Amino acid sequence: MLSLNILYPIPFYPHISGGFLRTFNIAKIASRFFDRTNLVTVDENFHYDNKIGSLYLKQHLKYKNFLDKISYLYRGLFSSSFSWKVPDKYLKKDAFFQIEEPLFYNALVKNGIENYVLNEHNVNWEIYNLPGTDIKEKIFKRVTRNRNRMIEENALLNAKKILVCSERDKNVFINALPALEEEQFIVVPNCIEYEDYEGYLSSNKREDYTKTVIFLGTFTYYPNIHALKNVCRIAKLSSNDIQFKIIGKNPPKMDYPDNVLIMGYVDDIKREILNSDLCIAPLEHGSGTRLKILEYFAMGKPVISTSKGAEGIEYTPRKDIIIEDDIHKYPQIIETLIDDEKEKGRLGRNAKTLIKDKYDWKIYEKPLFKVYEELVS
């Protein structure tokens, strides 16, 4: 029986992150190739066990006891052979492997596992160089930055195949590590299930016509916190009748303008996007490709973004998206565009077409099957 174990670094239950959506959709495709596909992670508090066809979602408890936790945290700071936690039963040589983060590499090495796919969601060493969101993260990054880069380089150099989000990410890796070959890489961008969004739009209508601008993000991630501060600057310079909605887990405590509404985690993001006029992504830091922009596009919404925010997406400026790197120009662009129904409609339609043509998961089923065929051969 052909089995694939996909090792994921953070909990996916009870809340789903953008990174997990990439992993989950690739796992669903893998489950149509393998007899059994296990998507495995750990969490301190929640155990989760579910099955979708031949895809098994397995979230196990992270620590055996308090001493196990202390040992893991110590190794996380100081061990050159550190690895994310993986339950031992998923580290058997009779399975094939896909790791969703380079820091699983040493767990594979320790267990003599050589045949694996590395799915690089970002250029991780770029993330390690970003500021931390709190004192613990700042200390962790300072202590572990060089070690983590070394592990990432080893994971890249020894992978059977490497999945990357964009040509840009692939070129960063090849330029940094000339021993890597073009043939090792396959560009699989972040995508969405186009029919899912089309179905939602066909059965739901906008209900709230308040002038609304949306920003999505998980606020344990520094680039999103920095972008949120940009949103607040934009809101302060915008008309009070324009409401800026901030959606995502763990929004920071700070003074927000009166026209900024902090919604936190919501169950139905599509509903909030549908009830908006514009969506923005004023990011100035980050790596990989922003799933939030693809969601905005799939919902047929006009998007204003920095070039960093839209990095990795094959867009045409002013056709699919408005690109502006000067944050001070956002209020005027928003004021002009928010009442222009014709221009909003044109941008939204073009954005949806871009998703259908280039960023639907269906497009990447055959290329991923080819990756798995080479893995098992």
Tab-separated table of C-alpha atoms in Angstrom:
chain	number	residue	atom	x	y	z
A	1	MET	CA	0.000	0.000	0.000
A	2	LEU	CA	1.333	3.416	-0.993
A	3	SER	CA	1.240	5.769	2.009
A	4	LEU	CA	2.248	9.424	2.252
A	5	ASN	CA	2.863	11.190	5.565
A	6	ILE	CA	2.591	14.977	5.317
A	7	LEU	CA	4.210	16.617	8.352
A	8	TYR	CA	2.759	20.019	9.278
A	9	PRO	CA	4.310	22.249	11.991
A	10	ILE	CA	1.381	23.986	13.727
A	11	PRO	CA	-2.140	23.005	14.895
A	12	PHE	CA	-4.948	23.010	12.335
A	13	TYR	CA	-7.729	22.455	14.866
A	14	PRO	CA	-9.778	24.328	16.062
A	15	HIS	CA	-8.732	27.258	13.799
A	16	ILE	CA	-7.491	27.046	10.212
A	17	SER	CA	-4.638	29.267	8.968
A	18	GLY	CA	-3.830	30.336	5.423
A	19	GLY	CA	-0.731	28.134	5.450
A	20	PHE	CA	-2.829	25.116	6.336
A	21	LEU	CA	-5.146	25.738	3.385
A	22	ARG	CA	-2.197	25.335	1.014
A	23	THR	CA	-1.156	22.113	2.734
A	24	PHE	CA	-4.711	20.789	2.946
A	25	ASN	CA	-5.485	21.312	-0.746
A	26	ILE	CA	-2.225	19.708	-1.834
A	27	ALA	CA	-2.970	16.838	0.588
A	28	LYS	CA	-6.374	16.316	-1.024
A	29	ILE	CA	-4.679	15.992	-4.410
A	30	ALA	CA	-2.070	13.616	-2.945
A	31	SER	CA	-4.838	11.470	-1.451
A	32	ARG	CA	-6.073	10.753	-4.977
A	33	PHE	CA	-2.643	9.316	-5.825
A	34	PHE	CA	-1.733	7.426	-2.641
A	35	ASP	CA	-3.768	4.660	-1.022
A	36	ARG	CA	-3.534	6.508	2.297
A	37	THR	CA	-2.396	10.054	3.059
A	38	ASN	CA	-1.815	11.161	6.656
A	39	LEU	CA	-1.725	14.915	7.361
A	40	VAL	CA	-0.052	15.061	10.772
A	41	THR	CA	0.558	17.787	13.350
A	42	VAL	CA	0.666	18.254	17.134
A	43	ASP	CA	-0.862	20.642	19.681
A	44	GLU	CA	-0.524	21.170	23.419
A	45	ASN	CA	-4.277	21.059	24.099
A	46	PHE	CA	-6.342	19.596	21.279
A	47	HIS	CA	-6.455	16.104	19.806
A	48	TYR	CA	-8.218	15.828	16.445
A	49	ASP	CA	-8.931	12.858	14.204
A	50	ASN	CA	-10.893	13.019	10.948
A	51	LYS	CA	-11.044	11.276	7.576
A	52	ILE	CA	-11.923	12.587	4.117
A	53	GLY	CA	-11.759	9.746	1.610
A	54	SER	CA	-8.193	8.416	1.855
A	55	LEU	CA	-6.956	11.611	3.570
A	56	TYR	CA	-6.546	11.265	7.350
A	57	LEU	CA	-6.260	14.428	9.469
A	58	LYS	CA	-4.265	13.609	12.604
A	59	GLN	CA	-3.601	16.163	15.338
A	60	HIS	CA	-1.880	14.588	18.344
A	61	LEU	CA	-1.004	15.937	21.766
A	62	LYS	CA	2.427	17.539	21.661
A	63	TYR	CA	4.039	16.542	24.979
A	64	LYS	CA	4.094	13.338	27.001
A	65	ASN	CA	4.684	15.238	30.243
A	66	PHE	CA	6.203	18.436	31.669
A	67	LEU	CA	9.785	17.159	31.373
A	68	ASP	CA	9.204	16.319	27.708
A	69	LYS	CA	8.064	19.919	27.172
A	70	ILE	CA	11.135	21.407	28.874
A	71	SER	CA	13.438	19.124	26.880
A	72	TYR	CA	11.758	20.102	23.597
A	73	LEU	CA	11.952	23.831	24.360
A	74	TYR	CA	15.630	23.540	25.284
A	75	ARG	CA	16.423	21.710	22.038
A	76	GLY	CA	14.384	24.307	20.153
A	77	LEU	CA	16.824	26.963	21.330
A	78	PHE	CA	20.169	25.215	21.419
A	79	SER	CA	20.281	21.887	19.545
A	80	SER	CA	21.851	21.811	16.077
A	81	SER	CA	19.782	18.686	15.333
A	82	PHE	CA	16.462	20.245	16.382
A	83	SER	CA	13.248	19.109	14.665
A	84	TRP	CA	9.584	19.939	15.020
A	85	LYS	CA	7.683	17.305	16.998
A	86	VAL	CA	6.490	14.241	15.102
A	87	PRO	CA	4.804	11.210	16.715
A	88	ASP	CA	7.170	8.255	16.317
A	89	LYS	CA	4.613	6.077	14.563
A	90	TYR	CA	4.673	8.398	11.526
A	91	LEU	CA	8.438	8.106	11.032
A	92	LYS	CA	8.570	4.665	9.421
A	93	LYS	CA	10.545	3.864	6.285
A	94	ASP	CA	7.635	2.040	4.661
A	95	ALA	CA	5.918	5.409	3.938
A	96	PHE	CA	6.773	8.323	1.688
A	97	PHE	CA	7.081	11.829	3.123
A	98	GLN	CA	6.247	15.431	2.433
A	99	ILE	CA	7.414	18.056	4.927
A	100	GLU	CA	5.698	21.419	5.132
A	101	GLU	CA	8.569	23.138	6.927
A	102	PRO	CA	12.356	22.583	6.676
A	103	LEU	CA	12.706	22.071	10.439
A	104	PHE	CA	11.275	18.563	10.042
A	105	TYR	CA	14.450	17.599	8.170
A	106	ASN	CA	16.393	16.310	11.191
A	107	ALA	CA	13.512	14.027	12.222
A	108	LEU	CA	13.785	12.359	8.811
A	109	VAL	CA	17.584	12.101	9.042
A	110	LYS	CA	17.417	10.582	12.531
A	111	ASN	CA	15.103	7.867	11.234
A	112	GLY	CA	17.057	7.137	8.046
A	113	ILE	CA	14.370	8.595	5.755
A	114	GLU	CA	15.837	10.032	2.547
A	115	ASN	CA	12.961	10.076	0.075
A	116	TYR	CA	10.833	13.180	0.664
A	117	VAL	CA	9.175	16.204	-0.936
A	118	LEU	CA	9.801	19.616	0.642
A	119	ASN	CA	6.896	22.057	0.349
A	120	GLU	CA	8.373	25.540	0.896
A	121	HIS	CA	5.538	27.916	1.817
A	122	ASN	CA	8.061	30.777	2.022
A	123	VAL	CA	11.763	31.404	1.811
A	124	ASN	CA	12.009	30.639	5.496
A	125	TRP	CA	15.353	32.310	6.132
A	126	GLU	CA	13.677	35.565	5.027
A	127	ILE	CA	11.032	35.018	7.720
A	128	TYR	CA	13.726	34.334	10.333
A	129	ASN	CA	15.194	37.780	9.608
A	130	LEU	CA	11.917	39.624	10.241
A	131	PRO	CA	11.379	41.256	13.658
A	132	GLY	CA	9.503	39.179	16.238
A	133	THR	CA	6.013	40.103	17.434
A	134	ASP	CA	6.910	39.723	21.122
A	135	ILE	CA	9.993	39.361	23.310
A	136	LYS	CA	9.922	35.531	23.228
A	137	GLU	CA	9.844	35.426	19.440
A	138	LYS	CA	12.607	38.041	19.209
A	139	ILE	CA	14.872	35.988	21.488
A	140	PHE	CA	14.045	32.745	19.637
A	141	LYS	CA	14.855	34.294	16.255
A	142	ARG	CA	18.099	35.845	17.464
A	143	VAL	CA	19.334	32.573	18.989
A	144	THR	CA	18.189	30.198	16.236
A	145	ARG	CA	18.414	32.205	12.999
A	146	ASN	CA	21.728	30.797	11.756
A	147	ARG	CA	20.962	27.239	12.818
A	148	ASN	CA	17.553	27.301	11.143
A	149	ARG	CA	19.037	28.558	7.896
A	150	MET	CA	21.571	25.724	7.937
A	151	ILE	CA	18.767	23.189	8.442
A	152	GLU	CA	16.727	24.757	5.629
A	153	GLU	CA	19.703	24.577	3.265
A	154	ASN	CA	20.232	20.894	4.095
A	155	ALA	CA	16.528	20.167	3.621
A	156	LEU	CA	16.639	21.836	0.196
A	157	LEU	CA	19.826	20.129	-0.945
A	158	ASN	CA	18.597	16.632	-0.034
A	159	ALA	CA	14.938	16.833	-1.127
A	160	LYS	CA	13.723	14.605	-3.944
A	161	LYS	CA	11.445	17.421	-5.125
A	162	ILE	CA	10.816	20.972	-3.884
A	163	LEU	CA	7.448	22.705	-4.184
A	164	VAL	CA	7.624	26.515	-4.192
A	165	CYS	CA	4.969	29.224	-4.367
A	166	SER	CA	6.539	31.296	-7.149
A	167	GLU	CA	9.342	31.619	-9.681
A	168	ARG	CA	10.751	34.326	-7.455
A	169	ASP	CA	11.128	31.924	-4.493
A	170	LYS	CA	12.711	29.289	-6.740
A	171	ASN	CA	15.272	31.798	-8.025
A	172	VAL	CA	16.136	32.906	-4.476
A	173	PHE	CA	16.921	29.303	-3.534
A	174	ILE	CA	18.938	28.538	-6.676
A	175	ASN	CA	20.963	31.746	-6.409
A	176	ALA	CA	21.776	31.010	-2.751
A	177	LEU	CA	22.536	27.311	-3.329
A	178	PRO	CA	24.047	26.751	-6.798
A	179	ALA	CA	24.127	22.975	-6.220
A	180	LEU	CA	20.337	22.964	-6.578
A	181	GLU	CA	19.010	22.142	-10.037
A	182	GLU	CA	15.990	23.528	-11.874
A	183	GLU	CA	14.632	19.991	-12.214
A	184	GLN	CA	14.262	19.660	-8.438
A	185	PHE	CA	11.662	22.424	-8.355
A	186	ILE	CA	8.020	22.646	-9.276
A	187	VAL	CA	6.207	25.948	-8.915
A	188	VAL	CA	2.838	25.292	-7.263
A	189	PRO	CA	1.407	28.672	-6.314
A	190	ASN	CA	-1.080	29.187	-3.555
A	191	CYS	CA	-4.461	28.596	-5.151
A	192	ILE	CA	-8.126	28.381	-4.255
A	193	GLU	CA	-10.953	26.065	-5.291
A	194	TYR	CA	-12.556	28.285	-7.907
A	195	GLU	CA	-15.851	26.369	-8.073
A	196	ASP	CA	-16.299	26.744	-4.309
A	197	TYR	CA	-16.189	30.524	-4.566
A	198	GLU	CA	-18.355	30.557	-7.695
A	199	GLY	CA	-20.941	28.446	-5.910
A	200	TYR	CA	-20.910	30.785	-2.935
A	201	LEU	CA	-21.395	33.865	-5.131
A	202	SER	CA	-24.238	32.265	-7.068
A	203	SER	CA	-26.204	31.466	-3.893
A	204	ASN	CA	-25.436	34.566	-1.780
A	205	LYS	CA	-25.996	38.275	-2.296
A	206	ARG	CA	-24.508	41.316	-0.640
A	207	GLU	CA	-26.629	42.450	2.310
A	208	ASP	CA	-24.677	45.322	3.895
A	209	TYR	CA	-23.965	48.334	1.670
A	210	THR	CA	-21.940	50.349	4.168
A	211	LYS	CA	-18.828	51.639	2.423
A	212	THR	CA	-16.359	48.986	3.552
A	213	VAL	CA	-12.669	48.201	3.028
A	214	ILE	CA	-11.393	44.778	4.174
A	215	PHE	CA	-7.997	43.607	5.437
A	216	LEU	CA	-7.446	39.933	6.366
A	217	GLY	CA	-4.546	38.527	8.356
A	218	THR	CA	-3.336	36.380	11.230
A	219	PHE	CA	-1.741	38.779	13.697
A	220	THR	CA	0.860	36.485	15.195
A	221	TYR	CA	2.804	37.206	11.989
A	222	TYR	CA	4.925	40.375	11.943
A	223	PRO	CA	4.228	41.397	8.290
A	224	ASN	CA	0.471	41.425	9.021
A	225	ILE	CA	0.928	43.505	12.196
A	226	HIS	CA	3.022	46.019	10.267
A	227	ALA	CA	0.402	46.078	7.492
A	228	LEU	CA	-2.339	46.625	10.098
A	229	LYS	CA	-0.522	49.738	11.281
A	230	ASN	CA	-0.514	50.904	7.652
A	231	VAL	CA	-4.268	50.270	7.459
A	232	CYS	CA	-4.757	52.484	10.528
A	233	ARG	CA	-2.706	55.262	8.909
A	234	ILE	CA	-4.822	54.957	5.776
A	235	ALA	CA	-8.068	54.980	7.793
A	236	LYS	CA	-7.070	58.144	9.666
A	237	LEU	CA	-6.646	59.954	6.357
A	238	SER	CA	-9.885	58.600	4.873
A	239	SER	CA	-13.490	59.771	5.214
A	240	ASN	CA	-15.239	58.697	8.391
A	241	ASP	CA	-18.082	57.185	6.356
A	242	ILE	CA	-15.673	54.523	5.039
A	243	GLN	CA	-15.384	51.602	7.451
A	244	PHE	CA	-12.185	49.547	7.580
A	245	LYS	CA	-12.806	45.975	8.783
A	246	ILE	CA	-9.893	44.012	10.236
A	247	ILE	CA	-10.466	40.244	10.209
A	248	GLY	CA	-8.170	37.636	11.728
A	249	LYS	CA	-6.971	35.992	14.922
A	250	ASN	CA	-5.046	37.795	17.664
A	251	PRO	CA	-5.343	41.457	16.631
A	252	PRO	CA	-2.906	43.507	18.752
A	253	LYS	CA	-4.033	45.928	21.449
A	254	MET	CA	-3.476	49.466	20.174
A	255	ASP	CA	-5.349	52.710	19.598
A	256	TYR	CA	-7.511	52.248	16.520
A	257	PRO	CA	-9.178	55.062	14.549
A	258	ASP	CA	-12.952	55.343	14.968
A	259	ASN	CA	-13.560	54.056	11.438
A	260	VAL	CA	-11.573	50.833	12.037
A	261	LEU	CA	-13.634	47.843	13.198
A	262	ILE	CA	-11.707	44.936	14.740
A	263	MET	CA	-13.666	41.745	14.076
A	264	GLY	CA	-11.119	39.100	15.100
A	265	TYR	CA	-11.748	35.551	13.920
A	266	VAL	CA	-14.938	35.057	11.869
A	267	ASP	CA	-16.522	31.786	10.758
A	268	ASP	CA	-17.511	33.009	7.297
A	269	ILE	CA	-14.786	35.124	5.691
A	270	LYS	CA	-16.536	34.934	2.316
A	271	ARG	CA	-19.561	36.713	3.820
A	272	GLU	CA	-17.416	39.612	5.020
A	273	ILE	CA	-15.614	39.929	1.693
A	274	LEU	CA	-18.939	39.816	-0.158
A	275	ASN	CA	-20.242	42.720	1.971
A	276	SER	CA	-17.190	44.872	1.207
A	277	ASP	CA	-16.411	47.352	-1.568
A	278	LEU	CA	-12.628	47.114	-1.685
A	279	CYS	CA	-9.900	44.879	-0.279
A	280	ILE	CA	-6.403	46.035	0.553
A	281	ALA	CA	-3.019	44.435	1.252
A	282	PRO	CA	-0.586	47.217	2.269
A	283	LEU	CA	2.227	44.815	3.212
A	284	GLU	CA	5.852	45.913	3.210
A	285	HIS	CA	7.407	42.671	4.502
A	286	GLY	CA	6.908	38.935	4.029
A	287	SER	CA	7.715	35.984	1.817
A	288	GLY	CA	5.778	33.483	-0.277
A	289	THR	CA	2.395	34.396	-1.784
A	290	ARG	CA	-0.502	36.017	0.057
A	291	LEU	CA	-3.581	33.791	0.004
A	292	LYS	CA	-5.733	36.736	1.106
A	293	ILE	CA	-5.325	38.393	-2.300
A	294	LEU	CA	-6.411	35.219	-4.098
A	295	GLU	CA	-9.519	35.091	-1.881
A	296	TYR	CA	-10.306	38.719	-2.688
A	297	PHE	CA	-9.870	37.984	-6.402
A	298	ALA	CA	-12.051	34.859	-6.287
A	299	MET	CA	-14.853	36.883	-4.707
A	300	GLY	CA	-14.645	39.362	-7.576
A	301	LYS	CA	-13.478	42.263	-5.412
A	302	PRO	CA	-11.143	45.068	-6.534
A	303	VAL	CA	-7.822	44.976	-4.693
A	304	ILE	CA	-5.258	47.644	-3.828
A	305	SER	CA	-1.897	46.244	-2.779
A	306	THR	CA	1.768	47.008	-2.479
A	307	SER	CA	4.081	45.163	-4.844
A	308	LYS	CA	5.336	43.159	-1.821
A	309	GLY	CA	1.756	42.210	-0.917
A	310	ALA	CA	1.079	40.893	-4.429
A	311	GLU	CA	4.514	39.294	-4.809
A	312	GLY	CA	4.451	35.919	-6.556
A	313	ILE	CA	1.131	36.556	-8.351
A	314	GLU	CA	1.201	36.923	-12.141
A	315	TYR	CA	-0.978	40.029	-12.310
A	316	THR	CA	-1.262	42.887	-14.796
A	317	PRO	CA	-1.307	46.267	-12.972
A	318	ARG	CA	-4.509	48.285	-13.405
A	319	LYS	CA	-6.118	45.309	-15.149
A	320	ASP	CA	-6.348	42.748	-12.324
A	321	ILE	CA	-5.206	44.842	-9.361
A	322	ILE	CA	-4.071	48.329	-8.378
A	323	ILE	CA	-0.452	48.315	-7.203
A	324	GLU	CA	0.692	51.220	-5.031
A	325	ASP	CA	3.742	51.201	-2.747
A	326	ASP	CA	3.205	54.701	-1.342
A	327	ILE	CA	0.880	54.197	1.626
A	328	HIS	CA	0.031	57.926	1.687
A	329	LYS	CA	-1.680	57.585	-1.719
A	330	TYR	CA	-4.120	54.899	-0.543
A	331	PRO	CA	-6.788	57.245	0.906
A	332	GLN	CA	-7.205	59.103	-2.400
A	333	ILE	CA	-7.291	55.875	-4.429
A	334	ILE	CA	-9.916	54.445	-2.062
A	335	GLU	CA	-12.010	57.630	-2.107
A	336	THR	CA	-12.032	57.639	-5.923
A	337	LEU	CA	-12.593	53.923	-6.464
A	338	ILE	CA	-15.157	53.135	-3.772
A	339	ASP	CA	-17.983	54.969	-5.584
A	340	ASP	CA	-16.951	53.955	-9.106
A	341	GLU	CA	-19.116	50.876	-9.695
A	342	LYS	CA	-17.979	50.465	-13.302
A	343	GLU	CA	-14.267	50.414	-12.419
A	344	LYS	CA	-14.820	48.164	-9.390
A	345	GLY	CA	-16.728	45.736	-11.584
A	346	ARG	CA	-14.023	45.709	-14.266
A	347	LEU	CA	-11.223	45.019	-11.794
A	348	GLY	CA	-13.259	42.360	-10.009
A	349	ARG	CA	-14.160	40.489	-13.208
A	350	ASN	CA	-10.555	40.506	-14.419
A	351	ALA	CA	-9.351	39.264	-11.035
A	352	LYS	CA	-11.807	36.341	-11.110
A	353	THR	CA	-10.640	35.401	-14.608
A	354	LEU	CA	-7.032	35.415	-13.413
A	355	ILE	CA	-7.958	32.968	-10.625
A	356	LYS	CA	-9.797	30.663	-13.017
A	357	ASP	CA	-6.927	30.652	-15.522
A	358	LYS	CA	-3.914	30.414	-13.191
A	359	TYR	CA	-4.808	29.903	-9.520
A	360	ASP	CA	-7.365	27.089	-9.348
A	361	TRP	CA	-6.139	23.938	-7.582
A	362	LYS	CA	-7.490	21.816	-10.458
A	363	ILE	CA	-4.705	23.159	-12.683
A	364	TYR	CA	-2.022	21.574	-10.483
A	365	GLU	CA	-3.396	18.054	-10.077
A	366	LYS	CA	-1.391	16.573	-12.973
A	367	PRO	CA	1.907	18.344	-12.084
A	368	LEU	CA	1.596	17.128	-8.484
A	369	PHE	CA	0.829	13.587	-9.642
A	370	LYS	CA	4.082	13.739	-11.618
A	371	VAL	CA	5.957	14.769	-8.456
A	372	TYR	CA	4.505	11.814	-6.543
A	373	GLU	CA	5.226	9.398	-9.388
A	374	GLU	CA	8.901	10.410	-9.242
A	375	LEU	CA	8.881	10.137	-5.440
A	376	VAL	CA	7.643	6.546	-5.397
A	377	SER	CA	9.744	5.447	-8.380
